[in-house]
PDB file of C-alpha atoms in Angstrom:
ATOM      1  CA  MET A  49      14.107 -15.666  -9.369  1.00  0.00           C
ATOM      2  CA  ASN A  50      10.275 -15.625  -8.673  1.00  0.00           C
ATOM      3  CA  ASP A  51       7.805 -13.159 -10.036  1.00  0.00           C
ATOM      4  CA  LYS A  52       7.808 -10.918  -6.914  1.00  0.00           C
ATOM      5  CA  GLN A  53      11.677 -10.659  -7.057  1.00  0.00           C
ATOM      6  CA  ARG A  54      11.532 -10.117 -10.849  1.00  0.00           C
ATOM      7  CA  VAL A  55       9.068  -7.155 -10.651  1.00  0.00           C
ATOM      8  CA  ALA A  56      11.018  -5.719  -7.741  1.00  0.00           C
ATOM      9  CA  VAL A  57      14.324  -5.713  -9.717  1.00  0.00           C
ATOM     10  CA  HIS A  58      12.503  -4.272 -12.708  1.00  0.00           C
ATOM     11  CA  ALA A  59      11.241  -1.359 -10.608  1.00  0.00           C
ATOM     12  CA  ALA A  60      14.606  -0.818  -8.901  1.00  0.00           C
ATOM     13  CA  GLN A  61      16.085  -0.392 -12.498  1.00  0.00           C
ATOM     14  CA  GLN A  62      13.823   2.652 -13.096  1.00  0.00           C
ATOM     15  CA  VAL A  63      15.246   4.580 -10.256  1.00  0.00           C
ATOM     16  CA  HIS A  64      17.670   7.426 -10.967  1.00  0.00           C
ATOM     17  CA  ASN A  65      20.359   9.382  -9.124  1.00  0.00           C
ATOM     18  CA  GLY A  66      19.056  12.006  -6.617  1.00  0.00           C
ATOM     19  CA  MET A  67      15.615  10.473  -6.182  1.00  0.00           C
ATOM     20  CA  LEU A  68      13.902  10.490  -2.812  1.00  0.00           C
ATOM     21  CA  LEU A  69      11.852   7.337  -2.582  1.00  0.00           C
ATOM     22  CA  GLY A  70       9.103   5.987  -0.362  1.00  0.00           C
ATOM     23  CA  LEU A  71       9.382   2.315   0.599  1.00  0.00           C
ATOM     24  CA  GLY A  72       6.267   0.155   1.118  1.00  0.00           C
ATOM     25  CA  THR A  73       5.924  -2.878   3.378  1.00  0.00           C
ATOM     26  CA  GLY A  74       5.583  -6.520   2.624  1.00  0.00           C
ATOM     27  CA  SER A  75       7.290  -9.250   0.735  1.00  0.00           C
ATOM     28  CA  THR A  76       7.348  -7.486  -2.570  1.00  0.00           C
ATOM     29  CA  ALA A  77       8.528  -4.396  -1.036  1.00  0.00           C
ATOM     30  CA  ASN A  78      11.389  -6.315   0.641  1.00  0.00           C
ATOM     31  CA  PHE A  79      12.545  -7.552  -2.639  1.00  0.00           C
ATOM     32  CA  PHE A  80      12.509  -3.950  -3.977  1.00  0.00           C
ATOM     33  CA  ILE A  81      14.530  -2.632  -1.022  1.00  0.00           C
ATOM     34  CA  GLU A  82      17.162  -5.390  -1.594  1.00  0.00           C
ATOM     35  CA  ALA A  83      17.379  -4.648  -5.414  1.00  0.00           C
ATOM     36  CA  LEU A  84      17.775  -0.937  -4.523  1.00  0.00           C
ATOM     37  CA  ALA A  85      20.463  -1.695  -2.018  1.00  0.00           C
ATOM     38  CA  GLU A  86      22.440  -3.718  -4.617  1.00  0.00           C
ATOM     39  CA  ARG A  87      22.244  -0.874  -7.185  1.00  0.00           C
ATOM     40  CA  VAL A  88      23.608   1.555  -4.311  1.00  0.00           C
ATOM     41  CA  GLN A  89      26.350  -0.845  -3.577  1.00  0.00           C
ATOM     42  CA  HIS A  90      27.455  -1.732  -7.107  1.00  0.00           C
ATOM     43  CA  GLU A  91      26.607   1.364  -9.036  1.00  0.00           C
ATOM     44  CA  ASN A  92      27.082   3.997  -6.512  1.00  0.00           C
ATOM     45  CA  LEU A  93      23.467   5.115  -7.017  1.00  0.00           C
ATOM     46  CA  GLN A  94      22.825   8.274  -4.919  1.00  0.00           C
ATOM     47  CA  ILE A  95      19.230   8.184  -3.301  1.00  0.00           C
ATOM     48  CA  GLN A  96      17.429   8.690  -0.033  1.00  0.00           C
ATOM     49  CA  VAL A  97      14.546   6.665   1.281  1.00  0.00           C
ATOM     50  CA  VAL A  98      11.563   7.037   3.640  1.00  0.00           C
ATOM     51  CA  SER A  99       9.846   4.018   5.062  1.00  0.00           C
ATOM     52  CA  SER A 100       6.123   3.312   5.485  1.00  0.00           C
ATOM     53  CA  SER A 101       6.863   0.979   8.405  1.00  0.00           C
ATOM     54  CA  VAL A 102       9.282   0.156  11.136  1.00  0.00           C
ATOM     55  CA  VAL A 103       9.912  -3.198   9.432  1.00  0.00           C
ATOM     56  CA  SER A 104      10.969  -1.656   6.061  1.00  0.00           C
ATOM     57  CA  ALA A 105      12.966   1.056   7.944  1.00  0.00           C
ATOM     58  CA  ILE A 106      15.033  -1.562   9.792  1.00  0.00           C
ATOM     59  CA  LYS A 107      15.609  -3.540   6.555  1.00  0.00           C
ATOM     60  CA  ALA A 108      16.629  -0.312   4.566  1.00  0.00           C
ATOM     61  CA  ARG A 109      18.995   0.692   7.287  1.00  0.00           C
ATOM     62  CA  SER A 110      20.542  -2.733   7.699  1.00  0.00           C
ATOM     63  CA  LEU A 111      21.310  -2.679   3.896  1.00  0.00           C
ATOM     64  CA  GLY A 112      22.976   0.638   3.971  1.00  0.00           C
ATOM     65  CA  LEU A 113      20.325   2.862   2.498  1.00  0.00           C
ATOM     66  CA  SER A 114      20.238   6.464   3.405  1.00  0.00           C
ATOM     67  CA  LEU A 115      17.066   6.662   5.528  1.00  0.00           C
ATOM     68  CA  LEU A 116      15.039   9.855   6.385  1.00  0.00           C
ATOM     69  CA  ALA A 117      12.225  10.069   8.985  1.00  0.00           C
ATOM     70  CA  ILE A 118       8.839  10.704   7.509  1.00  0.00           C
ATOM     71  CA  GLU A 119       8.648  13.953   9.520  1.00  0.00           C
ATOM     72  CA  GLN A 120      11.624  15.281   7.624  1.00  0.00           C
ATOM     73  CA  ILE A 121      10.058  15.326   4.164  1.00  0.00           C
ATOM     74  CA  GLU A 122       7.433  17.295   2.285  1.00  0.00           C
ATOM     75  CA  ARG A 123       7.205  15.327  -0.875  1.00  0.00           C
ATOM     76  CA  LEU A 124       8.710  12.167  -2.560  1.00  0.00           C
ATOM     77  CA  ASP A 125       9.711  11.578  -6.137  1.00  0.00           C
ATOM     78  CA  VAL A 126       8.338   7.944  -6.150  1.00  0.00           C
ATOM     79  CA  TYR A 127       6.552   5.721  -3.633  1.00  0.00           C
ATOM     80  CA  VAL A 128       6.917   1.964  -4.356  1.00  0.00           C
ATOM     81  CA  ASP A 129       4.663  -0.585  -2.779  1.00  0.00           C
ATOM     82  CA  GLY A 130       2.591  -3.636  -3.439  1.00  0.00           C
ATOM     83  CA  ALA A 131      -1.119  -4.093  -3.315  1.00  0.00           C
ATOM     84  CA  ASP A 132      -3.574  -6.809  -2.377  1.00  0.00           C
ATOM     85  CA  GLU A 133      -5.913  -6.230  -5.290  1.00  0.00           C
ATOM     86  CA  VAL A 134      -5.635  -4.044  -8.523  1.00  0.00           C
ATOM     87  CA  THR A 135      -8.511  -3.440 -10.790  1.00  0.00           C
ATOM     88  CA  PRO A 136      -8.242  -2.601 -14.586  1.00  0.00           C
ATOM     89  CA  ASP A 137      -8.781   1.085 -13.661  1.00  0.00           C
ATOM     90  CA  LEU A 138      -5.684   0.880 -11.435  1.00  0.00           C
ATOM     91  CA  ASP A 139      -7.885   1.180  -8.228  1.00  0.00           C
ATOM     92  CA  LEU A 140      -6.076  -0.535  -5.344  1.00  0.00           C
ATOM     93  CA  LEU A 141      -7.014  -2.471  -2.151  1.00  0.00           C
ATOM     94  CA  LYS A 142      -4.255  -2.341   0.537  1.00  0.00           C
ATOM     95  CA  GLY A 143      -4.097  -2.995   4.165  1.00  0.00           C
ATOM     96  CA  ARG A 144      -3.630  -6.643   4.905  1.00  0.00           C
ATOM     97  CA  GLY A 145      -0.669  -5.330   6.764  1.00  0.00           C
ATOM     98  CA  PHE A 146      -0.907  -2.717   9.496  1.00  0.00           C
ATOM     99  CA  ASP A 147       0.354   0.482   8.160  1.00  0.00           C
ATOM    100  CA  LEU A 148      -2.469   2.113   6.120  1.00  0.00           C
ATOM    101  CA  VAL A 149      -2.087   5.579   7.417  1.00  0.00           C
ATOM    102  CA  ARG A 150       1.615   6.020   6.538  1.00  0.00           C
ATOM    103  CA  GLU A 151       1.188   4.132   3.250  1.00  0.00           C
ATOM    104  CA  LYS A 152      -1.601   6.520   1.937  1.00  0.00           C
ATOM    105  CA  LEU A 153       0.313   9.432   3.334  1.00  0.00           C
ATOM    106  CA  LEU A 154       3.466   8.595   1.340  1.00  0.00           C
ATOM    107  CA  ALA A 155       1.316   7.683  -1.793  1.00  0.00           C
ATOM    108  CA  ARG A 156      -0.314  11.063  -1.757  1.00  0.00           C
ATOM    109  CA  ALA A 157       2.935  12.889  -1.155  1.00  0.00           C
ATOM    110  CA  SER A 158       4.727  11.268  -4.061  1.00  0.00           C
ATOM    111  CA  ASP A 159       4.954  12.709  -7.632  1.00  0.00           C
ATOM    112  CA  ALA A 160       4.574   9.006  -8.837  1.00  0.00           C
ATOM    113  CA  PHE A 161       3.297   5.770  -7.104  1.00  0.00           C
ATOM    114  CA  TRP A 162       4.665   2.567  -8.667  1.00  0.00           C
ATOM    115  CA  VAL A 163       2.633  -0.622  -7.502  1.00  0.00           C
ATOM    116  CA  LEU A 164       4.463  -3.864  -7.701  1.00  0.00           C
ATOM    117  CA  ILE A 165       2.321  -7.067  -8.082  1.00  0.00           C
ATOM    118  CA  ASP A 166       2.125 -10.608  -9.696  1.00  0.00           C
ATOM    119  CA  SER A 167      -0.858 -11.642 -11.701  1.00  0.00           C
ATOM    120  CA  SER A 168      -2.766 -13.169  -8.834  1.00  0.00           C
ATOM    121  CA  LYS A 169      -3.467  -9.626  -7.432  1.00  0.00           C
ATOM    122  CA  GLN A 170      -5.550  -8.558 -10.619  1.00  0.00           C
ATOM    123  CA  VAL A 171      -9.222  -8.436 -10.032  1.00  0.00           C
ATOM    124  CA  GLU A 172     -12.236  -6.853 -11.738  1.00  0.00           C
ATOM    125  CA  LYS A 173     -13.626  -5.067  -8.657  1.00  0.00           C
ATOM    126  CA  LEU A 174     -12.206  -4.286  -5.218  1.00  0.00           C
ATOM    127  CA  GLY A 175     -13.183  -6.664  -2.506  1.00  0.00           C
ATOM    128  CA  GLN A 176     -13.134  -9.653  -4.812  1.00  0.00           C
ATOM    129  CA  ASN A 177     -10.721 -11.577  -2.847  1.00  0.00           C
ATOM    130  CA  PHE A 178     -10.368  -9.736   0.437  1.00  0.00           C
ATOM    131  CA  PRO A 179     -12.527  -7.693   2.812  1.00  0.00           C
ATOM    132  CA  ILE A 180     -11.963  -3.830   2.829  1.00  0.00           C
ATOM    133  CA  PRO A 181      -9.742  -3.005   5.835  1.00  0.00           C
ATOM    134  CA  ILE A 182     -10.776   0.071   7.727  1.00  0.00           C
ATOM    135  CA  GLU A 183      -8.582   1.636  10.483  1.00  0.00           C
ATOM    136  CA  VAL A 184     -10.905   3.081  13.331  1.00  0.00           C
ATOM    137  CA  MET A 185     -10.205   4.820  16.530  1.00  0.00           C
ATOM    138  CA  PRO A 186     -10.291   2.161  19.264  1.00  0.00           C
ATOM    139  CA  TRP A 187     -13.247   3.849  21.198  1.00  0.00           C
ATOM    140  CA  ALA A 188     -15.364   4.502  18.096  1.00  0.00           C
ATOM    141  CA  TRP A 189     -15.361   1.059  16.480  1.00  0.00           C
ATOM    142  CA  ARG A 190     -18.978   0.204  17.396  1.00  0.00           C
ATOM    143  CA  LEU A 191     -20.195   3.426  15.955  1.00  0.00           C
ATOM    144  CA  VAL A 192     -18.230   3.034  12.864  1.00  0.00           C
ATOM    145  CA  GLN A 193     -19.423  -0.559  12.413  1.00  0.00           C
ATOM    146  CA  ARG A 194     -22.916   0.728  12.663  1.00  0.00           C
ATOM    147  CA  ASN A 195     -22.286   3.315   9.917  1.00  0.00           C
ATOM    148  CA  LEU A 196     -20.642   0.744   7.709  1.00  0.00           C
ATOM    149  CA  ALA A 197     -23.814  -1.475   8.066  1.00  0.00           C
ATOM    150  CA  MET A 198     -26.003   1.400   6.839  1.00  0.00           C
ATOM    151  CA  ILE A 199     -23.897   1.588   3.551  1.00  0.00           C
ATOM    152  CA  GLY A 200     -24.181  -2.308   3.115  1.00  0.00           C
ATOM    153  CA  GLY A 201     -20.938  -3.373   4.928  1.00  0.00           C
ATOM    154  CA  GLU A 202     -20.635  -6.196   7.335  1.00  0.00           C
ATOM    155  CA  ALA A 203     -17.596  -5.251   9.583  1.00  0.00           C
ATOM    156  CA  GLN A 204     -15.745  -7.447  12.128  1.00  0.00           C
ATOM    157  CA  LEU A 205     -12.759  -6.534  14.159  1.00  0.00           C
ATOM    158  CA  ARG A 206      -9.468  -8.208  12.863  1.00  0.00           C
ATOM    159  CA  PRO A 207      -8.087 -10.644  15.401  1.00  0.00           C
ATOM    160  CA  ASN A 208      -4.478 -11.111  16.185  1.00  0.00           C
ATOM    161  CA  GLY A 209      -3.685 -14.199  18.154  1.00  0.00           C
ATOM    162  CA  ASP A 210      -5.573 -14.168  21.413  1.00  0.00           C
ATOM    163  CA  GLY A 211      -6.270 -10.398  21.074  1.00  0.00           C
ATOM    164  CA  LEU A 212      -7.098  -7.728  18.347  1.00  0.00           C
ATOM    165  CA  CYS A 213      -4.932  -6.328  15.664  1.00  0.00           C
ATOM    166  CA  VAL A 214      -3.623  -2.999  16.559  1.00  0.00           C
ATOM    167  CA  THR A 215      -1.934  -0.917  13.769  1.00  0.00           C
ATOM    168  CA  SER A 216       1.231   1.126  13.999  1.00  0.00           C
ATOM    169  CA  HIS A 217      -0.967   4.085  14.333  1.00  0.00           C
ATOM    170  CA  GLY A 218      -2.671   2.528  17.410  1.00  0.00           C
ATOM    171  CA  SER A 219      -5.985   1.907  15.577  1.00  0.00           C
ATOM    172  CA  LEU A 220      -8.240  -1.144  15.479  1.00  0.00           C
ATOM    173  CA  VAL A 221      -9.061  -2.712  12.110  1.00  0.00           C
ATOM    174  CA  LEU A 222     -12.515  -3.496  10.884  1.00  0.00           C
ATOM    175  CA  ASP A 223     -12.362  -5.951   7.986  1.00  0.00           C
ATOM    176  CA  THR A 224     -15.543  -5.203   6.093  1.00  0.00           C
ATOM    177  CA  VAL A 225     -17.387  -7.149   3.464  1.00  0.00           C
ATOM    178  CA  PHE A 226     -19.972  -5.486   1.271  1.00  0.00           C
ATOM    179  CA  ALA A 227     -23.081  -7.182   0.056  1.00  0.00           C
ATOM    180  CA  HIS A 228     -23.050  -5.190  -3.141  1.00  0.00           C
ATOM    181  CA  GLU A 229     -20.522  -4.851  -5.948  1.00  0.00           C
ATOM    182  CA  ILE A 230     -17.967  -2.235  -5.023  1.00  0.00           C
ATOM    183  CA  ASP A 231     -17.519   0.864  -7.033  1.00  0.00           C
ATOM    184  CA  ALA A 232     -14.264   2.397  -5.740  1.00  0.00           C
ATOM    185  CA  LYS A 233     -15.122   6.144  -6.303  1.00  0.00           C
ATOM    186  CA  PRO A 234     -18.387   6.294  -4.254  1.00  0.00           C
ATOM    187  CA  LEU A 235     -17.048   3.892  -1.578  1.00  0.00           C
ATOM    188  CA  ASN A 236     -13.917   5.956  -1.158  1.00  0.00           C
ATOM    189  CA  ASP A 237     -16.018   9.095  -0.700  1.00  0.00           C
ATOM    190  CA  GLN A 238     -18.448   7.286   1.627  1.00  0.00           C
ATOM    191  CA  LEU A 239     -15.620   5.888   3.856  1.00  0.00           C
ATOM    192  CA  ASN A 240     -13.919   9.314   3.961  1.00  0.00           C
ATOM    193  CA  ASP A 241     -17.042  10.811   5.299  1.00  0.00           C
ATOM    194  CA  ILE A 242     -17.656   8.522   8.223  1.00  0.00           C
ATOM    195  CA  PRO A 243     -16.297  10.008  11.559  1.00  0.00           C
ATOM    196  CA  GLY A 244     -14.101   7.614  13.516  1.00  0.00           C
ATOM    197  CA  ILE A 245     -12.382   6.103  10.515  1.00  0.00           C
ATOM    198  CA  VAL A 246      -8.759   6.908  10.634  1.00  0.00           C
ATOM    199  CA  GLU A 247      -7.877   5.438   7.235  1.00  0.00           C
ATOM    200  CA  HIS A 248      -9.100   2.706   4.804  1.00  0.00           C
ATOM    201  CA  GLY A 249      -7.738   0.392   2.214  1.00  0.00           C
ATOM    202  CA  VAL A 250      -9.268   1.833  -0.828  1.00  0.00           C
ATOM    203  CA  PHE A 251      -6.600   3.678  -2.889  1.00  0.00           C
ATOM    204  CA  LYS A 252      -8.546   5.558  -5.640  1.00  0.00           C
ATOM    205  CA  ASP A 253      -6.706   7.614  -8.251  1.00  0.00           C
ATOM    206  CA  LEU A 254      -3.317   7.230  -6.520  1.00  0.00           C
ATOM    207  CA  ALA A 255      -1.408   4.598  -8.612  1.00  0.00           C
ATOM    208  CA  SER A 256       0.703   6.093 -11.405  1.00  0.00           C
ATOM    209  CA  ALA A 257       1.940   2.765 -12.708  1.00  0.00           C
ATOM    210  CA  VAL A 258       1.280  -0.841 -12.038  1.00  0.00           C
ATOM    211  CA  PHE A 259       4.197  -3.298 -12.742  1.00  0.00           C
ATOM    212  CA  CYS A 260       2.802  -6.854 -12.957  1.00  0.00           C
ATOM    213  CA  ALA A 261       4.976  -9.956 -13.209  1.00  0.00           C
ATOM    214  CA  HIS A 262       3.541 -13.001 -14.934  1.00  0.00           C
ATOM    215  CA  GLU A 263       5.426 -16.065 -16.031  1.00  0.00           C
ATOM    216  CA  GLY A 264       8.783 -14.243 -16.335  1.00  0.00           C
ATOM    217  CA  CYS A 265       7.432 -11.151 -18.092  1.00  0.00           C
ATOM    218  CA  ILE A 266       6.649  -7.670 -16.738  1.00  0.00           C
ATOM    219  CA  ASP A 267       3.571  -5.871 -17.852  1.00  0.00           C
ATOM    220  CA  GLU A 268       3.519  -1.999 -17.331  1.00  0.00           C
ATOM    221  CA  ARG A 269       0.210  -0.148 -17.024  1.00  0.00           C
ATOM    222  CA  TRP A 270       0.481   3.526 -16.664  1.00  0.00           C
ATOM    223  CA  ALA A 271      -2.353   5.833 -15.424  1.00  0.00           C
TER     224      ALA A 271
END
């Protein structure tokens, strides 16, 4: 069992009967879905789930989980997902995948947001290892790019093969590198104020807990 599997199993063990869970997207989230399905099968765990992506929805359904559509819910008990970067203050960078809108929507709708990572995702500041992904309205990307430049960001459209990356929401993605050290709170506020941005990868004050796997052990950090 690798660290991603180990932290996913650990999180699945924290789930209780009657919970409504949000499922993230990505390799660690896949392991969590598998561990959750195993508990449902072998322990008769009674839960319902909502997915942040078509990919996770297909996997959850194939493993027999009781799946609701996102438009059927008003709140969640817990949202469980990975992250690309996590700071000591539990600020998150997400969005290497293509489902930022639904991921942040579910994170905000949840009473708790559990983040599953291995130690490679720990950073001192956001943007240390990856650019900041910013979803933009397709016809507004040049205007957004200019506004990002005004706050120190160099933004480039994310390619996808011979074309451009298009998110599940139908947006383009501007991967943005900032010349200055990133402070999550002001950057979050600045990005929220730029017209044409649909969503962005800075998840500030959303994580309730980070479960980090390292060399066979699980470290829990709670907000």
